[in-house]
Tab-separated table of C-alpha atoms in Angstrom:
chain	number	residue	atom	x	y	z
A	1	UNK	CA	0.210	-0.157	-0.016
A	2	UNK	CA	1.143	3.554	-0.943
A	3	UNK	CA	-0.278	6.567	1.071
A	4	UNK	CA	0.506	10.004	-0.192
A	5	UNK	CA	1.276	12.756	2.460
A	6	UNK	CA	0.588	16.512	1.573
A	7	UNK	CA	1.178	19.270	3.755
A	8	UNK	CA	-0.348	22.711	2.847
A	9	UNK	CA	-0.888	26.184	4.253
A	10	UNK	CA	-2.584	28.834	2.223
A	11	UNK	CA	-2.212	27.650	-1.140
A	12	UNK	CA	-5.414	26.187	-2.429
A	13	UNK	CA	-4.687	26.923	-5.904
A	14	UNK	CA	-1.645	24.750	-5.649
A	15	UNK	CA	-3.227	22.150	-3.449
A	16	UNK	CA	-5.966	21.497	-6.044
A	17	UNK	CA	-3.614	20.841	-8.889
A	18	UNK	CA	-1.440	18.452	-6.732
A	19	UNK	CA	-4.693	16.333	-5.473
A	20	UNK	CA	-5.869	16.125	-8.968
A	21	UNK	CA	-2.518	14.764	-10.031
A	22	UNK	CA	-2.412	12.118	-7.131
A	23	UNK	CA	-5.848	11.220	-7.841
A	24	UNK	CA	-4.864	10.554	-11.445
A	25	UNK	CA	-2.043	7.994	-10.003
A	26	UNK	CA	-2.379	4.680	-8.667
A	27	UNK	CA	-1.935	5.948	-5.113
A	28	UNK	CA	-4.046	3.707	-2.668
A	29	UNK	CA	-4.611	6.765	-0.340
A	30	UNK	CA	-4.082	10.776	-0.236
A	31	UNK	CA	-3.801	12.392	3.170
A	32	UNK	CA	-3.439	16.122	3.348
A	33	UNK	CA	-2.717	18.056	6.352
A	34	UNK	CA	-3.917	21.578	6.533
A	35	UNK	CA	-1.772	23.864	8.604
A	36	UNK	CA	-4.571	26.128	9.641
A	37	UNK	CA	-5.008	27.736	6.126
A	38	UNK	CA	-7.729	30.695	6.062
A	39	UNK	CA	-8.166	30.471	2.187
A	40	UNK	CA	-10.796	28.211	2.221
A	41	UNK	CA	-8.797	24.923	2.123
A	42	UNK	CA	-10.656	23.319	4.727
A	43	UNK	CA	-14.011	23.692	2.780
A	44	UNK	CA	-12.565	22.551	-0.327
A	45	UNK	CA	-11.072	19.492	1.345
A	46	UNK	CA	-14.400	18.683	3.004
A	47	UNK	CA	-15.774	18.559	-0.642
A	48	UNK	CA	-13.415	16.319	-1.977
A	49	UNK	CA	-13.032	13.698	0.864
A	50	UNK	CA	-13.845	10.106	-0.065
A	51	UNK	CA	-12.569	6.462	0.069
A	52	UNK	CA	-9.157	7.661	-1.396
A	53	UNK	CA	-8.690	10.940	0.128
A	54	UNK	CA	-8.954	12.115	3.776
A	55	UNK	CA	-7.511	15.189	5.547
A	56	UNK	CA	-6.674	16.705	8.839
A	57	UNK	CA	-6.978	20.495	9.902
A	58	UNK	CA	-4.525	21.788	12.466
A	59	UNK	CA	-5.820	24.648	14.706
A	60	UNK	CA	-2.450	26.259	14.470
A	61	UNK	CA	0.359	26.590	11.668
A	62	UNK	CA	2.801	23.808	12.598
A	63	UNK	CA	5.012	24.647	9.726
A	64	UNK	CA	6.189	22.098	7.144
A	65	UNK	CA	8.153	20.008	9.949
A	66	UNK	CA	4.853	19.871	12.261
A	67	UNK	CA	2.733	19.207	9.367
A	68	UNK	CA	4.875	16.124	8.295
A	69	UNK	CA	5.453	14.913	11.930
A	70	UNK	CA	1.507	14.977	12.781
A	71	UNK	CA	0.406	13.603	9.223
A	72	UNK	CA	3.023	10.791	8.927
A	73	UNK	CA	2.047	9.760	12.687
A	74	UNK	CA	-1.533	9.597	12.107
A	75	UNK	CA	-1.114	7.666	8.826
A	76	UNK	CA	1.114	4.997	10.185
A	77	UNK	CA	-1.398	4.607	12.941
A	78	UNK	CA	-4.479	4.636	10.964
A	79	UNK	CA	-3.207	2.894	7.656
A	80	UNK	CA	-0.148	1.194	8.441
A	81	UNK	CA	1.013	1.729	4.610
A	82	UNK	CA	4.073	-0.104	3.176
A	83	UNK	CA	5.453	3.085	1.670
A	84	UNK	CA	4.417	6.588	2.573
A	85	UNK	CA	5.224	9.470	-0.429
A	86	UNK	CA	5.645	12.826	1.050
A	87	UNK	CA	5.353	16.435	-0.616
A	88	UNK	CA	4.417	20.148	-0.173
A	89	UNK	CA	1.640	21.419	-1.762
A	90	UNK	CA	3.199	22.862	-4.585
A	91	UNK	CA	5.003	19.388	-5.291
A	92	UNK	CA	3.372	16.717	-7.331
A	93	UNK	CA	4.308	13.499	-9.429
A	94	UNK	CA	4.660	13.722	-12.892
A	95	UNK	CA	2.030	11.386	-14.857
A	96	UNK	CA	3.583	7.957	-14.580
A	97	UNK	CA	5.568	8.509	-11.442
A	98	UNK	CA	3.735	6.389	-9.225
A	99	UNK	CA	3.509	3.440	-11.642
A	100	UNK	CA	7.364	3.630	-12.275
A	101	UNK	CA	7.818	3.448	-8.546
A	102	UNK	CA	5.750	0.371	-8.378
A	103	UNK	CA	7.609	-1.468	-10.839
A	104	UNK	CA	11.174	-0.742	-9.890
A	105	UNK	CA	13.137	-3.136	-7.790
A	106	UNK	CA	13.105	-1.805	-4.259
A	107	UNK	CA	15.189	-4.506	-2.822
A	108	UNK	CA	17.847	-2.914	-0.107
A	109	UNK	CA	16.410	0.249	-0.331
A	110	UNK	CA	14.510	2.024	2.791
A	111	UNK	CA	13.717	5.013	0.985
A	112	UNK	CA	13.284	6.464	-2.668
A	113	UNK	CA	13.933	9.969	-3.790
A	114	UNK	CA	12.336	11.178	-7.069
A	115	UNK	CA	13.904	13.459	-9.722
A	116	UNK	CA	12.454	16.773	-9.029
A	117	UNK	CA	11.874	19.149	-12.049
A	118	UNK	CA	10.488	22.909	-12.307
A	119	UNK	CA	7.289	23.286	-14.463
A	120	UNK	CA	9.818	24.384	-17.270
A	121	UNK	CA	11.499	20.903	-17.237
A	122	UNK	CA	14.568	22.100	-15.503
A	123	UNK	CA	16.304	20.186	-12.667
A	124	UNK	CA	14.865	22.125	-9.190
A	125	UNK	CA	17.829	23.133	-7.709
A	126	UNK	CA	16.512	23.243	-4.193
A	127	UNK	CA	15.389	19.534	-4.383
A	128	UNK	CA	19.092	18.256	-5.707
A	129	UNK	CA	20.096	15.044	-3.574
A	130	UNK	CA	23.570	15.047	-2.326
A	131	UNK	CA	26.185	12.439	-0.986
A	132	UNK	CA	27.674	14.067	2.324
A	133	UNK	CA	31.276	15.099	1.589
A	134	UNK	CA	32.043	14.582	5.360
A	135	UNK	CA	31.101	10.764	4.942
A	136	UNK	CA	32.369	10.041	1.640
A	137	UNK	CA	36.315	10.644	0.181
A	138	UNK	CA	35.473	11.258	-3.456
A	139	UNK	CA	32.844	13.899	-2.830
A	140	UNK	CA	35.148	15.542	0.178
A	141	UNK	CA	37.969	15.622	-2.427
A	142	UNK	CA	36.014	17.332	-5.058
A	143	UNK	CA	34.346	19.871	-2.734
A	144	UNK	CA	37.997	20.609	-1.251
A	145	UNK	CA	39.376	21.368	-4.968
A	146	UNK	CA	36.780	24.009	-5.355
A	147	UNK	CA	33.741	22.822	-6.826
A	148	UNK	CA	31.376	23.867	-3.976
A	149	UNK	CA	28.034	22.237	-4.055
A	150	UNK	CA	28.740	20.754	-7.425
A	151	UNK	CA	31.377	18.490	-5.477
A	152	UNK	CA	28.755	16.749	-3.393
A	153	UNK	CA	25.384	17.369	-5.051
A	154	UNK	CA	24.164	14.771	-7.796
A	155	UNK	CA	25.185	15.939	-11.383
A	156	UNK	CA	22.911	16.616	-14.317
A	157	UNK	CA	23.884	13.223	-15.866
A	158	UNK	CA	22.171	11.501	-12.559
A	159	UNK	CA	18.866	12.672	-13.807
A	160	UNK	CA	18.822	10.761	-17.183
A	161	UNK	CA	15.766	8.668	-17.100
A	162	UNK	CA	18.011	5.556	-18.241
A	163	UNK	CA	20.761	6.596	-15.351
A	164	UNK	CA	20.710	3.766	-12.479
A	165	UNK	CA	19.472	4.207	-9.045
A	166	UNK	CA	22.359	5.993	-6.860
A	167	UNK	CA	22.813	6.061	-3.214
A	168	UNK	CA	22.298	9.476	-1.460
A	169	UNK	CA	22.640	10.909	1.905
A	170	UNK	CA	20.066	13.519	1.649
A	171	UNK	CA	16.785	13.703	-0.357
A	172	UNK	CA	14.118	16.444	0.073
A	173	UNK	CA	10.404	15.989	1.168
A	174	UNK	CA	9.200	16.472	-2.263
A	175	UNK	CA	8.774	13.245	-3.980
A	176	UNK	CA	10.402	10.963	-1.346
A	177	UNK	CA	9.194	7.638	-0.755
A	178	UNK	CA	9.671	6.321	2.842
A	179	UNK	CA	9.282	2.683	3.722
A	180	UNK	CA	7.441	1.496	7.005
A	181	UNK	CA	10.869	0.104	8.143
A	182	UNK	CA	12.463	3.876	7.794
A	183	UNK	CA	9.781	5.441	9.800
A	184	UNK	CA	9.970	2.829	12.680
A	185	UNK	CA	13.759	3.255	12.706
A	186	UNK	CA	13.863	7.119	12.655
A	187	UNK	CA	10.653	8.128	14.019
A	188	UNK	CA	8.853	11.348	12.951
A	189	UNK	CA	10.505	14.486	11.788
A	190	UNK	CA	11.215	17.021	14.456
A	191	UNK	CA	8.414	19.448	14.705
A	192	UNK	CA	10.428	22.116	16.333
A	193	UNK	CA	12.183	22.802	13.299
A	194	UNK	CA	9.003	24.598	12.037
A	195	UNK	CA	10.255	25.160	8.310
A	196	UNK	CA	13.431	24.084	6.408
A	197	UNK	CA	15.765	21.464	6.942
A	198	UNK	CA	13.301	18.945	8.414
A	199	UNK	CA	14.107	16.738	5.332
A	200	UNK	CA	18.000	17.131	5.381
A	201	UNK	CA	18.019	16.341	8.908
A	202	UNK	CA	15.689	13.320	8.530
A	203	UNK	CA	17.511	11.866	5.820
A	204	UNK	CA	20.694	12.313	7.265
A	205	UNK	CA	19.617	10.548	10.514
A	206	UNK	CA	18.396	7.783	8.473
A	207	UNK	CA	21.922	7.094	6.969
A	208	UNK	CA	23.436	7.529	10.423
A	209	UNK	CA	21.463	4.749	11.343
A	210	UNK	CA	22.608	2.463	8.609
A	211	UNK	CA	19.486	2.857	6.115
A	212	UNK	CA	19.539	3.339	2.629
A	213	UNK	CA	18.368	6.039	0.363
A	214	UNK	CA	18.260	5.829	-3.483
A	215	UNK	CA	17.841	8.263	-5.985
A	216	UNK	CA	15.595	6.999	-8.764
A	217	UNK	CA	15.754	9.347	-11.943
A	218	UNK	CA	12.999	7.291	-13.659
A	219	UNK	CA	10.646	8.773	-11.114
A	220	UNK	CA	9.815	12.456	-11.950
A	221	UNK	CA	8.304	14.859	-9.923
A	222	UNK	CA	7.306	18.582	-10.664
A	223	UNK	CA	7.933	21.496	-7.988
A	224	UNK	CA	6.085	24.603	-8.809
A	225	UNK	CA	8.120	26.667	-6.426
A	226	UNK	CA	7.854	30.517	-5.972
A	227	UNK	CA	11.099	31.021	-4.419
A	228	UNK	CA	13.278	33.487	-5.963
A	229	UNK	CA	16.749	33.115	-6.847
A	230	UNK	CA	19.417	35.990	-5.956
A	231	UNK	CA	22.953	36.431	-6.819
A	232	UNK	CA	23.806	34.152	-3.827
A	233	UNK	CA	20.823	31.644	-3.587
A	234	UNK	CA	17.255	31.660	-2.660
A	235	UNK	CA	15.622	35.085	-1.333
A	236	UNK	CA	13.311	34.371	1.484
A	237	UNK	CA	10.113	36.143	2.081
A	238	UNK	CA	8.610	37.014	4.435
A	239	UNK	CA	11.766	37.778	6.190
A	240	UNK	CA	11.132	35.766	9.358
A	241	UNK	CA	11.857	32.541	7.287
A	242	UNK	CA	15.606	33.791	7.275
A	243	UNK	CA	15.862	32.773	11.017
A	244	UNK	CA	14.454	29.140	10.339
A	245	UNK	CA	16.790	28.531	7.084
A	246	UNK	CA	19.944	29.387	8.782
A	247	UNK	CA	19.246	28.029	12.476
A	248	UNK	CA	18.351	24.732	11.126
A	249	UNK	CA	21.001	24.592	8.413
A	250	UNK	CA	23.316	25.270	11.555
A	251	UNK	CA	21.888	22.101	13.373
A	252	UNK	CA	21.844	19.946	9.911
A	253	UNK	CA	25.460	20.774	9.363
A	254	UNK	CA	26.506	19.632	12.603
A	255	UNK	CA	24.850	16.105	11.955
A	256	UNK	CA	26.550	16.174	8.571
A	257	UNK	CA	30.038	17.443	9.565
A	258	UNK	CA	30.496	15.848	12.865
A	259	UNK	CA	34.283	16.871	14.124
A	260	UNK	CA	34.792	18.907	11.144
A	261	UNK	CA	31.713	20.990	12.208
A	262	UNK	CA	33.462	23.763	14.142
A	263	UNK	CA	36.112	24.480	11.494
A	264	UNK	CA	33.445	24.799	8.968
A	265	UNK	CA	31.459	27.321	11.161
A	266	UNK	CA	33.629	30.439	10.210
A	267	UNK	CA	33.268	29.712	6.523
A	268	UNK	CA	29.694	29.187	6.500
A	269	UNK	CA	29.213	32.544	8.671
A	270	UNK	CA	31.436	34.639	6.111
A	271	UNK	CA	29.240	33.297	3.214
A	272	UNK	CA	25.897	33.702	4.934
A	273	UNK	CA	26.762	37.353	5.741
A	274	UNK	CA	27.450	38.048	2.101
A	275	UNK	CA	23.740	37.113	1.143
A	276	UNK	CA	22.578	40.304	2.695
A	277	UNK	CA	23.206	42.013	-0.538
A	278	UNK	CA	20.449	40.235	-2.078
A	279	UNK	CA	17.871	41.897	0.322
A	280	UNK	CA	18.284	45.470	-0.624
A	281	UNK	CA	16.720	47.750	1.725
A	282	UNK	CA	15.948	44.707	4.072
A	283	UNK	CA	19.696	43.916	4.539
A	284	UNK	CA	19.788	45.169	8.219
A	285	UNK	CA	17.010	42.952	9.301
A	286	UNK	CA	18.389	40.128	7.438
A	287	UNK	CA	21.592	40.500	9.477
A	288	UNK	CA	19.662	40.632	12.540
A	289	UNK	CA	17.797	37.595	11.891
A	290	UNK	CA	20.779	35.742	10.784
A	291	UNK	CA	22.576	36.656	14.010
A	292	UNK	CA	19.881	35.539	16.062
A	293	UNK	CA	19.616	32.125	13.887
A	294	UNK	CA	23.573	31.753	14.192
A	295	UNK	CA	23.228	32.095	18.078
A	296	UNK	CA	20.307	29.495	18.466
A	297	UNK	CA	21.804	27.200	15.995
A	298	UNK	CA	24.979	27.039	17.725
A	299	UNK	CA	23.215	26.447	21.137
A	300	UNK	CA	20.965	23.863	19.643
A	301	UNK	CA	17.817	26.101	20.755
A	302	UNK	CA	14.631	25.059	18.977
A	303	UNK	CA	11.918	26.724	21.277
A	304	UNK	CA	11.259	30.131	19.687
A	305	UNK	CA	8.058	30.092	18.150
A	306	UNK	CA	6.673	31.062	14.677
A	307	UNK	CA	4.789	33.714	16.024
A	308	UNK	CA	7.688	35.132	18.007
A	309	UNK	CA	9.849	35.179	15.000
A	310	UNK	CA	7.039	36.880	12.806
A	311	UNK	CA	6.655	39.862	15.415
A	312	UNK	CA	10.365	40.222	15.747
A	313	UNK	CA	10.627	40.552	12.086
A	314	UNK	CA	8.066	43.043	11.409
A	315	UNK	CA	8.422	45.145	14.917
A	316	UNK	CA	12.346	45.420	15.452
């Protein structure tokens, strides 16, 4: 049994496309977790519910991490599927993706990640899987000689439909098939992360426990993301998202880098502070949020709420 889990918040038009795409695929059940949407999502879902589609509405916005944690727990308890397929409301399978997953040989794999593309057919950079350079000599050397993220993220050639399934250490929560064994071994994502990095931490922890994640280029997903790219990466809006992005990144780097973490920190701080140039008149607020994120990330502090960060970004 394959159960698809979709987490949504105030993006009804995107959710409608994703649900329609899933209903057209051979998925046994679709579970939508509504993170306290205020755009009519709850009423629309109530009108769609049926044998293959169910939903849960949260009283509060728990973010992507909280949504996945609660949704996965409910689906595991209620349906006990063999595989759980996770995605955001703007991520969806390409036609034939689920059939391709059903046909593939999954022996020895605890999770399978799809190849994620933009609607224009380009590789979606934010969903490009990687092999941890701190665990793998080849990737470490490639990164060390100046290739940067190209040294450890999968190359374009790995996305060819006829390319082999390859082992990775990180795969995103857009088109990730998780086995029942993986959920039993690792548990649920950490909802305190709120947004960003929950998938990275979860899959890295899978690998630390000895589980295997495969990247399957023959399974294609589409991510209709609105994220805007600046000169040095994604530009985050609203600004409160800056805090969660960089705090959670530090926590993930600690897991990935192990004993290399502290030598790595100064390099990260220099790189991240340069990103302020992409924020124009909001550069000063970016730096304040970044400093707070760095302080909490280094301390492992996970108790700041979404409401607190939103108020800080709006009123500081």
